[in-house]
mmCIF file of C-alpha atoms in Angstrom:
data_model
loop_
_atom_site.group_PDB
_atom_site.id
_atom_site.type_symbol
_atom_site.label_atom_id
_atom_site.label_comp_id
_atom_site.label_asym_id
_atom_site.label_seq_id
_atom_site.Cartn_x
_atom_site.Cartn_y
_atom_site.Cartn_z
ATOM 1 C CA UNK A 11 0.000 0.000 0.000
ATOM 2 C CA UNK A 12 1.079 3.356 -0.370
ATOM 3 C CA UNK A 13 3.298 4.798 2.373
ATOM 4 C CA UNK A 14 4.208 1.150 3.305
ATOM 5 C CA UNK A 15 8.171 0.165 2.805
ATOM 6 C CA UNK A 16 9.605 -3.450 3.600
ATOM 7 C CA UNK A 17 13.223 -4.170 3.940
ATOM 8 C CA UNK A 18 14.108 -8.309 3.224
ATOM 9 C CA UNK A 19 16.708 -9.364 5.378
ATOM 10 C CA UNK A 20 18.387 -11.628 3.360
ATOM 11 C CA UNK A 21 21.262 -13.717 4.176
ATOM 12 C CA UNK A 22 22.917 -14.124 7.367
ATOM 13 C CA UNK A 23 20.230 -15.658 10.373
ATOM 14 C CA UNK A 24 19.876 -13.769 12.883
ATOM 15 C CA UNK A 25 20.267 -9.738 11.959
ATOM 16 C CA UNK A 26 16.104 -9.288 11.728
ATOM 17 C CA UNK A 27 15.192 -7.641 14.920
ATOM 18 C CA UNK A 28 18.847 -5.631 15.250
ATOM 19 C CA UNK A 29 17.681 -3.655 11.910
ATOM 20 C CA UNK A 30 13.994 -3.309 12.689
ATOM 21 C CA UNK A 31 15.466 -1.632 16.057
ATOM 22 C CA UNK A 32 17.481 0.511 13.932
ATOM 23 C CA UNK A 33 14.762 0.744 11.520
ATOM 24 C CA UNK A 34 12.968 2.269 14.043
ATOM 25 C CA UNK A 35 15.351 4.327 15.881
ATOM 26 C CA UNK A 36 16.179 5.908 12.167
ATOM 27 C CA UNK A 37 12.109 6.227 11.351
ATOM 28 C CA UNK A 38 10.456 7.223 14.513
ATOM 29 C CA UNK A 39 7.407 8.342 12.795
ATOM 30 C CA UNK A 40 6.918 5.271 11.162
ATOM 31 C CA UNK A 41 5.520 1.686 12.587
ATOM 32 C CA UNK A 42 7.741 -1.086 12.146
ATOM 33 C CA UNK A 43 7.197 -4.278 12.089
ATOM 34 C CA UNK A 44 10.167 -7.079 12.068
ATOM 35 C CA UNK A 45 8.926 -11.167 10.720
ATOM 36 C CA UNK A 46 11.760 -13.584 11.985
ATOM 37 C CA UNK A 47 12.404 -16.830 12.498
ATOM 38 C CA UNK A 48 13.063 -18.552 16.558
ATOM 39 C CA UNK A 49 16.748 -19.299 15.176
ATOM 40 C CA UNK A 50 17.260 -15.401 13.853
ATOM 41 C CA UNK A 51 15.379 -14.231 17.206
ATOM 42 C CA UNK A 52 17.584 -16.426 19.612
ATOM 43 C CA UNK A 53 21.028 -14.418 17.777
ATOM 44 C CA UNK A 54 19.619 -11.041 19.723
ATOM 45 C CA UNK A 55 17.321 -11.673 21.964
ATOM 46 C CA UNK A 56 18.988 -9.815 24.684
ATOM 47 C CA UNK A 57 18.451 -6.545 22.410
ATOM 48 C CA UNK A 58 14.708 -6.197 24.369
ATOM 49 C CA UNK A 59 17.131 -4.592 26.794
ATOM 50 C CA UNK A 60 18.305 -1.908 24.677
ATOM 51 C CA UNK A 61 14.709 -1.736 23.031
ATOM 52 C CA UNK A 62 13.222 -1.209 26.709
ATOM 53 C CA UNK A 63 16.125 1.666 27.391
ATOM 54 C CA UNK A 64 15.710 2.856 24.331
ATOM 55 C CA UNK A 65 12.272 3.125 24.572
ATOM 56 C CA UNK A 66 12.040 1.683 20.695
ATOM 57 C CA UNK A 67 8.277 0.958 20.294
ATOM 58 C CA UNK A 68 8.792 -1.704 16.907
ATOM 59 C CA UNK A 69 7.148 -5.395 17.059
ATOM 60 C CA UNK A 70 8.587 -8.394 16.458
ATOM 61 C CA UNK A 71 6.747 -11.314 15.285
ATOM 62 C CA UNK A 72 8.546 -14.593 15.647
ATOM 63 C CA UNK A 73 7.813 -17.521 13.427
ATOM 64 C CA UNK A 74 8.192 -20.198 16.185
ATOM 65 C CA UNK A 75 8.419 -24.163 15.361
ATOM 66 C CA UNK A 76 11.622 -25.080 17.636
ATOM 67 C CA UNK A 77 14.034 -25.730 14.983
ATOM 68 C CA UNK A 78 15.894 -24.199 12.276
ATOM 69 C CA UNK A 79 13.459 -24.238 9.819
ATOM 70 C CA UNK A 80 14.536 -23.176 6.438
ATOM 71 C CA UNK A 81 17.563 -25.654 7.068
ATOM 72 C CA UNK A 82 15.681 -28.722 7.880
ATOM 73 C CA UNK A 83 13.650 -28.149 4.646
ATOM 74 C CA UNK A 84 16.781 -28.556 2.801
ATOM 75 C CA UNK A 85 18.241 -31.513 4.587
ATOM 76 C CA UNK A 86 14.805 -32.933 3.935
ATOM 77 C CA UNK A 87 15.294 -32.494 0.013
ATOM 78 C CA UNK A 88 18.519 -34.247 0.633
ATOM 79 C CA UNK A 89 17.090 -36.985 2.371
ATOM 80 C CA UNK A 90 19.632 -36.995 5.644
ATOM 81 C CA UNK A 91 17.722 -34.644 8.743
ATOM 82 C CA UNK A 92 20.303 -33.866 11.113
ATOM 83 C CA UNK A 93 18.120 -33.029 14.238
ATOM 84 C CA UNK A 94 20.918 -32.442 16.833
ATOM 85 C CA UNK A 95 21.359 -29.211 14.613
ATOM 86 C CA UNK A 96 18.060 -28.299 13.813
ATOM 87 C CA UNK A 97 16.082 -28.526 17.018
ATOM 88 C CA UNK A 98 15.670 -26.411 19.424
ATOM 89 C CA UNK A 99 14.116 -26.072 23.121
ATOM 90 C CA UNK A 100 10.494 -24.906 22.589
ATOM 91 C CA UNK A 101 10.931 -21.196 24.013
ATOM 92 C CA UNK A 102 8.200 -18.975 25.280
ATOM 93 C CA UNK A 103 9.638 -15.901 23.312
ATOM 94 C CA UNK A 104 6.611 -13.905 24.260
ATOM 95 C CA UNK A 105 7.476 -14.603 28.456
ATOM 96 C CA UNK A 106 11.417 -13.878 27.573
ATOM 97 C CA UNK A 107 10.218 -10.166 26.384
ATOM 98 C CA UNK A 108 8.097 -9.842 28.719
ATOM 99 C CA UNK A 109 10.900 -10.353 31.251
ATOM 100 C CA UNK A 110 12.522 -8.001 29.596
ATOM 101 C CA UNK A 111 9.186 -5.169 30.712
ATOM 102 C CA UNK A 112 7.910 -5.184 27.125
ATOM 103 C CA UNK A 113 4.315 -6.211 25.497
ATOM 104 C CA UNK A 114 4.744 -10.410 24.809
ATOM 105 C CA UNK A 115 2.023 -12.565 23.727
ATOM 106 C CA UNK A 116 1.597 -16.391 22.353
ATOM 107 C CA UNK A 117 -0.700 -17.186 19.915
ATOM 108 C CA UNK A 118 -1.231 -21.202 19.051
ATOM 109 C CA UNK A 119 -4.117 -20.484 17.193
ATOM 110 C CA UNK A 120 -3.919 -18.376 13.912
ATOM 111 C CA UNK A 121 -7.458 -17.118 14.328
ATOM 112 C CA UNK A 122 -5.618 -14.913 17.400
ATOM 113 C CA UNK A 123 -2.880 -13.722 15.069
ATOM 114 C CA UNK A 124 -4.449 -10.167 13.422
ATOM 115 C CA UNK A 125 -5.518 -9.105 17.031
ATOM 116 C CA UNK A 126 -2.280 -9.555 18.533
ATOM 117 C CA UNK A 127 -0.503 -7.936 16.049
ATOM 118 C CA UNK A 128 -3.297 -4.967 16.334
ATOM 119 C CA UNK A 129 -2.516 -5.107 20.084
ATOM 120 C CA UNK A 130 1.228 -5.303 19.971
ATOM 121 C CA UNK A 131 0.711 -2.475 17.712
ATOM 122 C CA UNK A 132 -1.399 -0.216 20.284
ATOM 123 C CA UNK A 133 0.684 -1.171 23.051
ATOM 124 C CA UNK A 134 2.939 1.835 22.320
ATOM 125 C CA UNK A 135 6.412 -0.010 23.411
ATOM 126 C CA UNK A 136 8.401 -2.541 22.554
ATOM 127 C CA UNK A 137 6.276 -5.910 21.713
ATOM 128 C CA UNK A 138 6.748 -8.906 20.655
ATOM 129 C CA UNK A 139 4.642 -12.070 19.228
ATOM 130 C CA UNK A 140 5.461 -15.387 19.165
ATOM 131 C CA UNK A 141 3.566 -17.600 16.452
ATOM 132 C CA UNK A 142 3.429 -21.290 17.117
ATOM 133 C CA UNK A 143 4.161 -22.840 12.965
ATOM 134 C CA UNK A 144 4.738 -26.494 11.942
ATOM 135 C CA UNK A 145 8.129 -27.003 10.896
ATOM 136 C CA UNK A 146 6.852 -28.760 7.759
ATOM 137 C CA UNK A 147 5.204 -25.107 6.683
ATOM 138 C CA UNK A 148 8.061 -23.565 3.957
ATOM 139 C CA UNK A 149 8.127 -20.037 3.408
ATOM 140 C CA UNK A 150 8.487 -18.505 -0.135
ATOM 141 C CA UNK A 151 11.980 -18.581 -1.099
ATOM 142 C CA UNK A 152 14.080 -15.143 -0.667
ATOM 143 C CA UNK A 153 16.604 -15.712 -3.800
ATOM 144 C CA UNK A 154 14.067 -16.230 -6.534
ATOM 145 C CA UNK A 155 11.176 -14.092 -6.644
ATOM 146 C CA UNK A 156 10.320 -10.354 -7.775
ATOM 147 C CA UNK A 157 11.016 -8.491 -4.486
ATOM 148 C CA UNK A 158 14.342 -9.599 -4.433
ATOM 149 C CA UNK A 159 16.664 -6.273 -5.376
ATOM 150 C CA UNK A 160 20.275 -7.652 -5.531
#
């Protein structure tokens, strides 16, 4: 829509919520919204510190199905699934931000997902949501489609 910009973060795991934070430190008059994996999230989690000093009021919505997801789909194509690198400890990602004094909630059921968003949104600080996914659900690839700029 017009008005409405998305950066792709593209290659390395993990750098998602650092540049929405300076996204939003760099647009303050603009919303922003960051869409991460639970591997990506767990590289900077401890960043809800500097989002609470900061007082950086940006969302996070992590994609959460305890494993490296994108990875396993390609050791699934290749037939060996290496799950000592690929899974992870279910964490409550919503409970680790709110420890943090920011806006964290759950949601299991996808019917919940548009008004937590709306809420994280309204909550006027730094929020996050943490989306329970099946590791067998693939997201679009980043490399071959038309948003893809380099």
């Amino acid at each position: 829509a017009a008005g409405q910009t998305m950066f792709r973060a593209n290659g390395s795991l993990g750098w998602v919520f650092a540049g929405a934070l300076g996204t939003a430190m760099g647009a303050p008059d603009r919303r922003v919204v960051a869409v991460t994996g639970d591997g990506g999230m767990l590289y900077h989690i401890a960043e809800f510190e500097t989002a609470m000093r900061c007082n950086i009021p940006m969302v996070v919505v992590v994609m959460n199905n305890a494993c490296l997801a994108s990875e396993y789909q390609t050791q699934k194509r290749h037939q060996r699934v290496v799950k000592s690198v690929l899974d992870y400890r279910d964490v409550d990602f919503a409970a680790v931000a709110r420890s943090f004094g920011a806006w964290g909630r759950r949601v299991e059921d996808a019917g919940e997902l548009d008004e937590a968003i709306a809420a994280a949104l309204a909550s006027g600080q730094p929020a996050l949501v943490d989306v329970k996914v099946s590791r067998e659900a693939q997201s679009p690839s980043a490399n071959r489609d038309a948003t893809r700029l380099v």
